[in-house]
Coordinates of C-alpha atoms and ligand atoms in Angstrom, one line a residue:
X1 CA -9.4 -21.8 -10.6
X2 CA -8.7 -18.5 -8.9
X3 CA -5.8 -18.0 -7.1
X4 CA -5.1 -16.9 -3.7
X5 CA -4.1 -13.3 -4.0
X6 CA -7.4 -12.7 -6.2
X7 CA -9.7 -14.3 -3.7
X8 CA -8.2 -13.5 -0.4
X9 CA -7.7 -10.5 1.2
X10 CA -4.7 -8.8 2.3
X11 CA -3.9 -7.0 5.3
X12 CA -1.0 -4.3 5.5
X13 CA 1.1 -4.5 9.3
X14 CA 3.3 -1.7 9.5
X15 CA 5.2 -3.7 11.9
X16 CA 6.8 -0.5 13.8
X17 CA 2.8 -0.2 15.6
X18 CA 1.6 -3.9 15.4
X19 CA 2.7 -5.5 18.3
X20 CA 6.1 -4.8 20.6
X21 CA 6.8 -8.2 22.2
X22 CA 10.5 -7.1 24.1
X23 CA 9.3 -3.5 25.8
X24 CA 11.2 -1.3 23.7
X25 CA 8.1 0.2 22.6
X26 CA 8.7 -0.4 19.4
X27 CA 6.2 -3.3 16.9
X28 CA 8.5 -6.2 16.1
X29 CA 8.4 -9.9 14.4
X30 CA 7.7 -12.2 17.4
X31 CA 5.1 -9.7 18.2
X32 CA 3.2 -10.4 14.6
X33 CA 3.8 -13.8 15.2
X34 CA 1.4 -13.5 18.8
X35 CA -1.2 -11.4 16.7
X36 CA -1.6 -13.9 13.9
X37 CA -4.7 -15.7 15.6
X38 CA -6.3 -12.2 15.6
X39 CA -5.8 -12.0 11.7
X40 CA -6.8 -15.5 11.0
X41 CA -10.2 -15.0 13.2
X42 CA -10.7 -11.4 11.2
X43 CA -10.7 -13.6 8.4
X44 CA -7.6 -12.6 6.2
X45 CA -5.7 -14.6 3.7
X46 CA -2.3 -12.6 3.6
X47 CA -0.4 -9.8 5.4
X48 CA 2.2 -7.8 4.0
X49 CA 4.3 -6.2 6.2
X50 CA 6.3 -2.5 5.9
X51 CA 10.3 -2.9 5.5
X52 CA 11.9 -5.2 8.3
X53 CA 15.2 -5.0 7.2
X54 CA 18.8 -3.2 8.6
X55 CA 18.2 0.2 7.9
X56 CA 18.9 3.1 10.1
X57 CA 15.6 4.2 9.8
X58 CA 15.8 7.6 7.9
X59 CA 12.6 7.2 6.3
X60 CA 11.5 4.0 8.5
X61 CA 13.0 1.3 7.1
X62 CA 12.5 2.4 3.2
X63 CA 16.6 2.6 3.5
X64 CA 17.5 -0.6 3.3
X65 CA 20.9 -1.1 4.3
X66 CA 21.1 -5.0 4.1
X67 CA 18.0 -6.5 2.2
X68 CA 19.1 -10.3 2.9
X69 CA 18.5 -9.5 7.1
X70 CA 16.7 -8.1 9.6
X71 CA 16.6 -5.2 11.7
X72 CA 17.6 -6.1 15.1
X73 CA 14.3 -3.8 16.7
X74 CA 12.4 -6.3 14.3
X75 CA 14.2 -9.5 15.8
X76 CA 16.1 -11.8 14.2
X77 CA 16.1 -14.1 11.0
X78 CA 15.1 -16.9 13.4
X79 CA 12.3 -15.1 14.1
X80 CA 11.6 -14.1 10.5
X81 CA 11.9 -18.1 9.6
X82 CA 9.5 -18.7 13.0
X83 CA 6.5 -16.0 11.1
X84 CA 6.4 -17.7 7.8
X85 CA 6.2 -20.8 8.8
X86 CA 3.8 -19.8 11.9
X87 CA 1.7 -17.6 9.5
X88 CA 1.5 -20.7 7.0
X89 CA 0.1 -22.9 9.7
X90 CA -2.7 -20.1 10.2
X91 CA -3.3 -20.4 6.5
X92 CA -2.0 -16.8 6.3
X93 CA 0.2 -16.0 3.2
X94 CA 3.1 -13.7 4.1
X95 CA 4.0 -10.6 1.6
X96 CA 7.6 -8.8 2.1
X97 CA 7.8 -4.8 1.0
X98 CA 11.0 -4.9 -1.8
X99 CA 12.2 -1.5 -2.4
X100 CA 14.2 -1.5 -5.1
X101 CA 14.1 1.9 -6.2
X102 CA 16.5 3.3 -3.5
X103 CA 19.2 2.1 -0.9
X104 CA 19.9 3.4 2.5
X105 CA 23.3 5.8 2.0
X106 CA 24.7 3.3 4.6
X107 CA 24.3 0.3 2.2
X108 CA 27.7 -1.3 1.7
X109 CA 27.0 -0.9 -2.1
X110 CA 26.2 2.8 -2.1
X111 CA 29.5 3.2 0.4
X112 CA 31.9 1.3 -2.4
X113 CA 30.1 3.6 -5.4
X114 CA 30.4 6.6 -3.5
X115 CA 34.5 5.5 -2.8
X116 CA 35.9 6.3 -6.0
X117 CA 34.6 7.1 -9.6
X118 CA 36.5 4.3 -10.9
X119 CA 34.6 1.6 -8.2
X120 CA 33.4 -1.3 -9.5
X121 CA 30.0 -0.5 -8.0
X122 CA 29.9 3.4 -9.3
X123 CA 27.0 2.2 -12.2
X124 CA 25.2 0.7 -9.3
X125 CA 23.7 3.9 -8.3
X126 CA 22.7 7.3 -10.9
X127 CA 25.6 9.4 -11.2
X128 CA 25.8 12.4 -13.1
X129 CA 28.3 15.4 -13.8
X130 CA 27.2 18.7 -13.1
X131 CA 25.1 20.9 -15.4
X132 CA 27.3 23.5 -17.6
X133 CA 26.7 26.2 -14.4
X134 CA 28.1 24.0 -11.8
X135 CA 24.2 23.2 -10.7
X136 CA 22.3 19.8 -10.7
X137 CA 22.3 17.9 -13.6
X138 CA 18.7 18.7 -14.0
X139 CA 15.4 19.8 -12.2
X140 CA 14.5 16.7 -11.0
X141 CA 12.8 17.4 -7.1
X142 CA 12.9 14.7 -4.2
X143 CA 9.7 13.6 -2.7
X144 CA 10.3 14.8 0.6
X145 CA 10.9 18.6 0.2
X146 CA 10.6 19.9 -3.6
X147 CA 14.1 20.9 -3.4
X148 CA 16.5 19.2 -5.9
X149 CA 17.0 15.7 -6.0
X150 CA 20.7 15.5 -7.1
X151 CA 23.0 15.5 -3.8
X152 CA 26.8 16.3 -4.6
X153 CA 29.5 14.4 -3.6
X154 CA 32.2 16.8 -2.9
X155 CA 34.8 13.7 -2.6
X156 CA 34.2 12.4 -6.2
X157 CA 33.1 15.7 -8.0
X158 CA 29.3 14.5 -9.4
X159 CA 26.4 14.4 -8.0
X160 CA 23.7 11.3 -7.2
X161 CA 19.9 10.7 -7.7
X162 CA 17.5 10.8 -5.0
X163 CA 13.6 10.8 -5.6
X164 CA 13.2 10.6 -1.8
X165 CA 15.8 11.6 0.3
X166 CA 19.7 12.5 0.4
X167 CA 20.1 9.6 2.8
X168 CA 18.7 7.1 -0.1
X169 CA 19.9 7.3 -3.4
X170 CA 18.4 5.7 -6.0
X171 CA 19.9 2.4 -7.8
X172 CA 20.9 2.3 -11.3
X173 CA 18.8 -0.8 -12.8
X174 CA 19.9 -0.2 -16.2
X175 CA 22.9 -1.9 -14.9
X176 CA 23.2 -5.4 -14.9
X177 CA 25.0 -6.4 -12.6
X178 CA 22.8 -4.6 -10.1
X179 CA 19.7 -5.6 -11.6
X180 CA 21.3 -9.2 -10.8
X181 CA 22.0 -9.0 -7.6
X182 CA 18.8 -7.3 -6.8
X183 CA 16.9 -10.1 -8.6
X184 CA 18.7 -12.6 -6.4
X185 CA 17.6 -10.3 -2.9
X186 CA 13.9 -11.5 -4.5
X187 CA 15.3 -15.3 -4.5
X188 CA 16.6 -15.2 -1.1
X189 CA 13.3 -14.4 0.6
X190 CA 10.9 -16.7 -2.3
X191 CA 13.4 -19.7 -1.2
X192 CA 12.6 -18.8 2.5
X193 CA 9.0 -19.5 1.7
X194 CA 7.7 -16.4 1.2
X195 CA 4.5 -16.0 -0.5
X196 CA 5.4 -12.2 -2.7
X197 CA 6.2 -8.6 -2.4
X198 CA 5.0 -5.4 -2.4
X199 CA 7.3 -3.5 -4.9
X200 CA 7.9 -0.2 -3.2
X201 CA 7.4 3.1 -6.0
X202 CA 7.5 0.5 -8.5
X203 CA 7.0 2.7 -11.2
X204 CA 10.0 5.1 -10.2
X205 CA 13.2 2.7 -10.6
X206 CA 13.1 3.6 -14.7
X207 CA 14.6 7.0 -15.0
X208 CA 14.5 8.6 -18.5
X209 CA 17.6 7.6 -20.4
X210 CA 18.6 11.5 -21.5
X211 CA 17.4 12.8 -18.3
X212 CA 15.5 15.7 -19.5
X213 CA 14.1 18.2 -17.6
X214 CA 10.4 17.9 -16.1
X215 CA 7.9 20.6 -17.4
X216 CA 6.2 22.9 -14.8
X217 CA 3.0 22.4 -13.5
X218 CA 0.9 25.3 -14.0
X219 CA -1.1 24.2 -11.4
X220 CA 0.9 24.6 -8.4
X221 CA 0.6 27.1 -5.9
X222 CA 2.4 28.0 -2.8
X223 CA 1.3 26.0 0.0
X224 CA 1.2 23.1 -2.0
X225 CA 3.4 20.0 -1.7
X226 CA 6.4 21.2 -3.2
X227 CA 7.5 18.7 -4.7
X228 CA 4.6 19.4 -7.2
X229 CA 5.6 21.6 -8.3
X230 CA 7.1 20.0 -11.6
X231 CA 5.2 17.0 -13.7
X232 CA 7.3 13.9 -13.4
X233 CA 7.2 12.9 -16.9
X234 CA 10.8 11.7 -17.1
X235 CA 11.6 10.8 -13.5
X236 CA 9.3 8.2 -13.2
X237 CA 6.8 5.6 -14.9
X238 CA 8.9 6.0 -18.4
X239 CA 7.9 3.6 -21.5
X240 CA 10.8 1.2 -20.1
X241 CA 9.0 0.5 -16.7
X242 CA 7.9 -2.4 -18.5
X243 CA 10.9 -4.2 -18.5
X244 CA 11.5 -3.5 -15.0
X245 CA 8.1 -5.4 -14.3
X246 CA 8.7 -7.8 -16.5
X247 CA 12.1 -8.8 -14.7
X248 CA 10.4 -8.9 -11.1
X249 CA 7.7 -11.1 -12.9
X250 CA 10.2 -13.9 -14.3
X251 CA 11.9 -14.5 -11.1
X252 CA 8.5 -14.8 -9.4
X253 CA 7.9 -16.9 -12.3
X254 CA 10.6 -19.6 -11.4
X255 CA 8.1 -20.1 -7.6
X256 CA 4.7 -21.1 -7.9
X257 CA 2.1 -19.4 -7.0
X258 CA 3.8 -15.9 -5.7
X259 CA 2.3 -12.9 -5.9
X260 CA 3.6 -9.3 -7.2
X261 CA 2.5 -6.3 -5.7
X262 CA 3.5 -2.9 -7.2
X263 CA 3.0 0.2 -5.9
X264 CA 2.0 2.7 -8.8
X265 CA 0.5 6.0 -7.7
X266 CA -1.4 6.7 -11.0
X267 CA -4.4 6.6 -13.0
X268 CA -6.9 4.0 -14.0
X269 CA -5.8 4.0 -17.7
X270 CA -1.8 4.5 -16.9
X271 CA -1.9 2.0 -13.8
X272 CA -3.2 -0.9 -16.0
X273 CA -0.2 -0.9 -18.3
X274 CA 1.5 -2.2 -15.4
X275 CA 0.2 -5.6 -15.9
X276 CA 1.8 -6.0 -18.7
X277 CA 1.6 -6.3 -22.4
X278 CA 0.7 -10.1 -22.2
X279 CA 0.3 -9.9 -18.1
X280 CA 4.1 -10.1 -17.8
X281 CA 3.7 -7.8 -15.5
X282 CA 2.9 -7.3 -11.9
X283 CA -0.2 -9.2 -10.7
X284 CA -1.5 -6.8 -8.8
X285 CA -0.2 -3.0 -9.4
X286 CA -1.8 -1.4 -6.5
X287 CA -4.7 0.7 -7.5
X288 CA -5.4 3.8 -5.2
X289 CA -8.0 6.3 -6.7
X290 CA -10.6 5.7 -4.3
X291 CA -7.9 7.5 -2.6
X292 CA -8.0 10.1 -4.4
X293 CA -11.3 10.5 -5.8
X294 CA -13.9 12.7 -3.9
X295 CA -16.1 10.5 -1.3
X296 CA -19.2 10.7 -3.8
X297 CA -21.7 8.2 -5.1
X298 CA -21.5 9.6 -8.5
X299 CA -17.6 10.2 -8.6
X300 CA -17.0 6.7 -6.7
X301 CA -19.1 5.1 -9.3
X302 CA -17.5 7.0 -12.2
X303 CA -14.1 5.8 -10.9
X304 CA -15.3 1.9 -10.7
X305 CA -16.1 2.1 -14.6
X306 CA -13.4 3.5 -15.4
X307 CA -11.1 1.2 -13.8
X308 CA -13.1 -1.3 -14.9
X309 CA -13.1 -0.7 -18.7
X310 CA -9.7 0.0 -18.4
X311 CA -8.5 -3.3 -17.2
X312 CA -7.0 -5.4 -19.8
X313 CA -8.5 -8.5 -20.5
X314 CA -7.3 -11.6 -17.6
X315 CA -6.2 -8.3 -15.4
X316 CA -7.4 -9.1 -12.0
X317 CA -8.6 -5.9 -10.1
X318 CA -8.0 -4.2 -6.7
X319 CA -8.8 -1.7 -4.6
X320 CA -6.8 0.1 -1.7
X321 CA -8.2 2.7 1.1
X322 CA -5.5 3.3 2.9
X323 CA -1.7 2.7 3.9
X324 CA 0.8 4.0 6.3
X325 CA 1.3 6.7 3.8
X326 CA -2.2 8.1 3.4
X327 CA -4.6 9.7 6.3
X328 CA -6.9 7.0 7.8
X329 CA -9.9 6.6 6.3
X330 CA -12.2 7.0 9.4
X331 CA -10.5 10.5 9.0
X332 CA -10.7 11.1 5.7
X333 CA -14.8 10.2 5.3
X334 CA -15.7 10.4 9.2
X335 CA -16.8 7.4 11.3
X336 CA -20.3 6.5 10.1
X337 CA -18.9 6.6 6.3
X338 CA -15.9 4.5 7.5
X339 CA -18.7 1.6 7.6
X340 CA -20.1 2.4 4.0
X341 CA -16.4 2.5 3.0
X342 CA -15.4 -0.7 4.3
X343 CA -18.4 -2.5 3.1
X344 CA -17.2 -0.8 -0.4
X345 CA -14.0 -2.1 -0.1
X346 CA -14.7 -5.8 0.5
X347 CA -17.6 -6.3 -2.0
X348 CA -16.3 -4.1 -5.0
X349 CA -14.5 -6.5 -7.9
X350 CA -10.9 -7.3 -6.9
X351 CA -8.5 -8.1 -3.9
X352 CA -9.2 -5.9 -0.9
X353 CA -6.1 -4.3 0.8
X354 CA -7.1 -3.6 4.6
X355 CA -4.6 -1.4 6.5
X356 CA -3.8 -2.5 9.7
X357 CA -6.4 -0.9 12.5
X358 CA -8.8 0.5 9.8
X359 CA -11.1 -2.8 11.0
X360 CA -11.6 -1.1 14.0
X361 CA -12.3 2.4 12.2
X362 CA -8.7 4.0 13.9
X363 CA -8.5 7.8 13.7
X364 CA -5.4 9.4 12.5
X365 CA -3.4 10.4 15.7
X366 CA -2.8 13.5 17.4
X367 CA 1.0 14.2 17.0
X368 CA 2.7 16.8 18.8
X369 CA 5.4 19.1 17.3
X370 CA 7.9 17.5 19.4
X371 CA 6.4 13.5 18.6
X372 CA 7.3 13.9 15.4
X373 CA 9.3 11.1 13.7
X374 CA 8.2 10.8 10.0
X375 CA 11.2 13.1 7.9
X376 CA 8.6 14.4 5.3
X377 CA 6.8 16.3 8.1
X378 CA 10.1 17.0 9.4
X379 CA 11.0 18.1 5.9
X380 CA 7.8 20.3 5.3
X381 CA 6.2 21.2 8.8
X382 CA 2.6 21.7 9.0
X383 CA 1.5 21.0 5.2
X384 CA -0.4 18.0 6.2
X385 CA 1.5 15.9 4.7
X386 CA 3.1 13.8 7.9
X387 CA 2.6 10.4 8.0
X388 CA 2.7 9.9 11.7
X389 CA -0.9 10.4 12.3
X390 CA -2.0 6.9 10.4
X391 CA 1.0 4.8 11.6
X392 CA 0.2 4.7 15.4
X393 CA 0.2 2.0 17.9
X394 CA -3.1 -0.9 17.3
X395 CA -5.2 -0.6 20.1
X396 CA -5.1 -4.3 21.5
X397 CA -6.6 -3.4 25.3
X398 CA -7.9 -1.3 27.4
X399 CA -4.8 -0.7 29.8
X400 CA -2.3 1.8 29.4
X401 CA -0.7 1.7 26.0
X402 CA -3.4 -0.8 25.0
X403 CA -1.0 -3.7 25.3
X404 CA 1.2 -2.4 22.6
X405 CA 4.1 -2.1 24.9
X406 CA 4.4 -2.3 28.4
X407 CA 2.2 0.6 30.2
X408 CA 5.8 2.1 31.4
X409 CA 7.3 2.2 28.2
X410 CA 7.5 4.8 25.7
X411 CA 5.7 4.1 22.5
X412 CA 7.6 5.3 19.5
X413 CA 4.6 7.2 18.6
X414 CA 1.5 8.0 21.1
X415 CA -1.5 5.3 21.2
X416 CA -4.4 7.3 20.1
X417 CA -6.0 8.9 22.7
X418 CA -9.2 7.4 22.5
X419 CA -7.2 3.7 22.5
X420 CA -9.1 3.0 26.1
X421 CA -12.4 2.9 24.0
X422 CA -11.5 2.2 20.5
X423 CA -9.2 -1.4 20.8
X424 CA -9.5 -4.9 20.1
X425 CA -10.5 -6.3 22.9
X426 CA -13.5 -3.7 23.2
X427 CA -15.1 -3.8 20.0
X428 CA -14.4 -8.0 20.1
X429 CA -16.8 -7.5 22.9
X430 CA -19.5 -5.5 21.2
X431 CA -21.8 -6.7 18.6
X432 CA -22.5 -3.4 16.5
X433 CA -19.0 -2.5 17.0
X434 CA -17.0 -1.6 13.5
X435 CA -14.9 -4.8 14.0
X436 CA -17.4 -7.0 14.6
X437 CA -19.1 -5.7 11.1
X438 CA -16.3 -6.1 9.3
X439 CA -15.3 -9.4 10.9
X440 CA -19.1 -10.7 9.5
X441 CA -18.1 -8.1 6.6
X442 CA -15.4 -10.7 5.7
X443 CA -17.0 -13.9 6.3
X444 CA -19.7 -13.0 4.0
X445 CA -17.2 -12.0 1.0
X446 CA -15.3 -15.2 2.0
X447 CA -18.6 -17.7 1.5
X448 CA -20.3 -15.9 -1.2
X449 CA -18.4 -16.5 -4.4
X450 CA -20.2 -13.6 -6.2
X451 CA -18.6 -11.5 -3.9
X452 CA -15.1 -12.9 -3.7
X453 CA -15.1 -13.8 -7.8
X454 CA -18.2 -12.6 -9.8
X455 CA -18.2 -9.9 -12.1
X456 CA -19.3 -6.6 -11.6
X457 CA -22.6 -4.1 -13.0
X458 CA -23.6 -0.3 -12.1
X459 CA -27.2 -0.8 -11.1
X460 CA -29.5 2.9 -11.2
X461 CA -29.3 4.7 -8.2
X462 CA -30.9 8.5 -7.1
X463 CA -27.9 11.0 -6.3
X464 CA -26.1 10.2 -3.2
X465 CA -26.5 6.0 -3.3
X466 CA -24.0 4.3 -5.0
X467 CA -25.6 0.5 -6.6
X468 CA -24.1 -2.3 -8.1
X469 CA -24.3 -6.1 -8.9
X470 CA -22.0 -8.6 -8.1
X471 CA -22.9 -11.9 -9.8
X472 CA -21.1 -15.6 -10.4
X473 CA -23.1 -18.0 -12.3
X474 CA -26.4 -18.2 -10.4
X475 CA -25.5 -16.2 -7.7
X476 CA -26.3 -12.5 -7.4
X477 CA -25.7 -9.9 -5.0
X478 CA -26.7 -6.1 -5.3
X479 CA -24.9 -4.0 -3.1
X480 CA -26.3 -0.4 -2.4
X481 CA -24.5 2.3 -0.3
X482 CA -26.0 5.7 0.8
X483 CA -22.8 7.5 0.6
X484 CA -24.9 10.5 2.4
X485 CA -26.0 11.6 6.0
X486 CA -29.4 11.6 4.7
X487 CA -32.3 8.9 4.5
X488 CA -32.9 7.7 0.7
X489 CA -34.7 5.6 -1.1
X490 CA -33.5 2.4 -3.2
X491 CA -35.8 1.4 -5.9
X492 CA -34.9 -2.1 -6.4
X493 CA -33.8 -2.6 -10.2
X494 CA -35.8 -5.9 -11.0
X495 CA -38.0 -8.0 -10.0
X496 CA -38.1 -8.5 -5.7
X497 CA -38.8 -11.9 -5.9
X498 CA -36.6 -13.8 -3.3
X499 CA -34.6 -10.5 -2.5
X500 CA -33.2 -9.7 1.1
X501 CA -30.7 -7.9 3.0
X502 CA -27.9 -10.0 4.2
X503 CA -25.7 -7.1 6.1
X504 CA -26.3 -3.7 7.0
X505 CA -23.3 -1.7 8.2
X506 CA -26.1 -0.1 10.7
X507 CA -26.9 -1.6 14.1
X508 CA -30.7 -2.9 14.8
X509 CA -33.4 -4.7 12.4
X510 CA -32.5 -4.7 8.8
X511 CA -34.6 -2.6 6.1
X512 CA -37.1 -4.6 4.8
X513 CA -38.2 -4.4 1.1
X514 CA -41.9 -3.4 0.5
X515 CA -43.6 -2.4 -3.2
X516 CA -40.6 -3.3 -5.0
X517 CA -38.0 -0.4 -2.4
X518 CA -36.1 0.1 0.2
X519 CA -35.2 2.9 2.9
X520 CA -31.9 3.0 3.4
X521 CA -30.7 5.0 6.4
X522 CA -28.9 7.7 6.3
X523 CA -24.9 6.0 6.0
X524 CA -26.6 2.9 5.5
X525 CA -24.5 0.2 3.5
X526 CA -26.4 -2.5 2.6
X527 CA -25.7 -6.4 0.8
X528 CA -28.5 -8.0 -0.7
X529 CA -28.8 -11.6 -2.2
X530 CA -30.9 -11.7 -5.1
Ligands
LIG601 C1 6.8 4.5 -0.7 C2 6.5 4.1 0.7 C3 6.8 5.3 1.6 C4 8.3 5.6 1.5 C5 8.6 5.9 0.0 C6 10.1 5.9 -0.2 O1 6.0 5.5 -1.2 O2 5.2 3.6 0.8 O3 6.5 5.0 2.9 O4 8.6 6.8 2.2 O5 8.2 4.9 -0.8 O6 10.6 4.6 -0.1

């Protein structure tokens, strides 16, 4: 029997630009808890939602100050305790984000470490003397700016990790007493009835033991994100990860049925060792290459076999196109390809992740110098590597704000400008719109098992179309994208027998197959059942 998280399909909120329900023009949990009749008609199985928790919002909630509460902007526990049981009765499965990499510098644990070196807590975060010239212990560079990622403590005399900013120094797991009472956060929230969690930089919280230095990358360049500008052999995803996973796993063990999500920026062949030597690993460790791979037929197809092999046997795929950390997609591969990419998404092997507003092909924002809120654009102006753009207000309306917030409010970032024509209730009201596709997008993976569960084949395919065959017992779907602005032909791969298209990502009459082909049209996605 499958479960749940292999089946279903999960959508990301970033709960900040979901829905403000108190005019402060900020998303928050009673907001989500309106919304959830919009996510159960899309045809979803789970959300996961972006940090909810005290934090004062350095990096947006990734600096937890409290992980057993929640932000006040958010609402309260009451209304935390009101979502998961309101999103249960929508038969929506709820996923929390867990960051246990990194504490807000306000966290009561981090201010007792910080108090003395001889606090109890000290252990609980990384803290090292200095290097023999007074410097950082060693060339370690935070996330957010390429410049070291050792902060000293003047008070104290040592200085303390950060892989992301000053204002969240990274936790100590090699402790145990930390590890415990991190493991227990995870308890809290599972006895509260929620379904898992998305394990934030998963892969970072094992630091090499010695703490040698990173080698240069001979690749970088000026201009480049400069915090490339070392290889992060030993600051991150070190041979010891596994226990790290392997803890997470056994307390999600004691629940049934709970999901673990971890997010692991790497590739196919070092990504799948997070599920574990015997799967005592996370369940799902996110996998984003289609990310990162060029928007190609023949690279896309490359990736999917690779990925593919590399899974270890009873490793459940997934796939990932975008998150509040990564430009939209309807950006990234322009609006027609958005279709093709979404109809990829949600027929390839593997649980779908959907980021909130890319069902309704949301462009990245335009964000003014003086909008700015994210700290690595603050950090690094004008690289491109802001995350404001993809983490703007959903579109609900046409009014002004789009029923966000009230229309005399200030959004904490700016609805889109074109919100008036690209929002809910406007493309609910169209037939060819991208929501309605992917709405029918959806109900088709949900009823066709082949789609939701069978196993996955490269079929041939002329440069530009991407083909491949999803099939469960009987049942047998080809899928073929045109991944080009061009008009191509599909020679079907067997016989045409009972073939037909079921979906096109195209408006109008569907191809029809004649002499054994099709004509796709140029971005053309198309399902067949065989
Ligand atoms: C993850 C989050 C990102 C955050 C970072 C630090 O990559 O997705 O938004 O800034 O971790 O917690």
């Amino acid at each position: 029997m499958s479960k749940w998280w292999q089946i279903g399909i999960v959508y990301q909120i970033y709960p900040r630009s979901f829905q403000d329900s108190n005019g402060d023009g900020v998303g928050d949990l009673p907001g989500i808890t309106q919304r959830l009749g919009y996510l159960q008609e899309l045809g979803v199985d789970a959300i996961w939602i972006s940090p909810i928790y005290p934090s004062p919002m350095a990096d947006f909630g990734y600096d937890v100050s409290d992980y057993r509460d929640i932000h006040p902007l958010f609402g309260t526990m009451a209304d935390m305790d009101h979502l998961i049981q309101a999103a249960h009765d929508h038969n929506l499965k709820l996923i929390l984000d867990f960051v246990p990499n990194h504490t807000s510098d306000e966290h009561p644990w981090f201010l007792e470490s910080r108090s003395s070196r001889r606090s109890p807590k000290r252990d609980w975060y990384i803290w090292r003397d200095p290097a023999p010239d007074g410097g950082p212990p060693n060339n370690w560079l935070s996330r957010f700016d390429g410049q070291s990622a050792w902060e000293w403590d003047a008070k104290t005399g040592q200085y303390y990790l950060h892989s992301f900013l000053a204002e969240q120094p990274d936790l100590n797991w090699r402790n145990p007493e930390l590890r415990a009472a991190m493991l227990d956060v995870l308890r809290f929230w599972f006895d509260k009835g929620v379904d898992g969690f998305r394990v934030d930089v998963s892969y970072r919280v094992m630091k090499d033991a010695q703490f040698r230095d990173n080698p240069p990358n001979p690749n970088w360049q000026p201009g480049m994100d400069p915090a490339k500008q070392v290889i992060e052999t030993y600051s991150r995803n070190t041979p010891d990860i596994e226990h790290f996973n392997r803890w997470l796993r056994e307390v999600a063990d004691e629940y049934e049925d709970r999901v673990l999500i971890g997010e692991i920026n790497l590739p196919p062949h070092e990504l799948v060792k997070h599920y574990g030597r015997s799967l005592n690993g996370f369940h799902l460790p996110f996998n984003f290459n289609l990310i990162f791979t060029p928007w190609d037929a023949a690279a896309v197809r490359t990736l999917i076999e690779t990925y593919e092999v590399a899974l270890p046997d009873g490793a459940w795929p997934n796939w990932v196109l975008g998150n509040h950390d990564q430009h939209r997609i309807a950006s990234r591969v322009g609006a027609a390809q958005a279709r093709v990419a979404m109809m990829l998404l949600l027929t390839l092997r593997g649980t779908p992740t959907l980021y909130y507003g890319d069902e309704l092909g949301m462009l990245d924002g335009d964000i003014a110098p003086e909008q700015v809120q994210d700290p690595w654009e603050k950090k690094v102006p004008g690289l491109g590597l802001g995350r404001d753009p993809e983490r703007t207000p959903l579109p609900w309306t046409a009014v002004p704000n789009a029923g966000f917030c009230p229309p005399d409010v200030t959004p904490w970032l700016p609805l889109n400008a074109d919100a008036a024509a690209v929002n809910v209730a406007s493309q609910q009201a169209n037939p060819v719109s991208m929501l309605t596709f992917t709405q029918k997008l959806i109900q088709l993976r949900r009823e066709t098992a082949a789609l939701n569960q069978g196993s996955y084949h490269s079929l041939p395919a002329p440069d530009g179309l991407l083909a491949y065959e999803r099939r469960h017992g009987e049942q047998i779907c080809w899928v073929v994208l045109n991944m080009t602005g061009e008009s191509k032909k599909w020679e079907l791969p067997g016989d045409a027998g009972e073939t037909s298209v079921l979906l096109s990502t195209e408006a109008g009459e569907l191809p029809g197959i004649a002499n054994g082909a099709l004509h796709l049209r140029p971005n053309e996605g198309l399902v067949l059942s065989v």
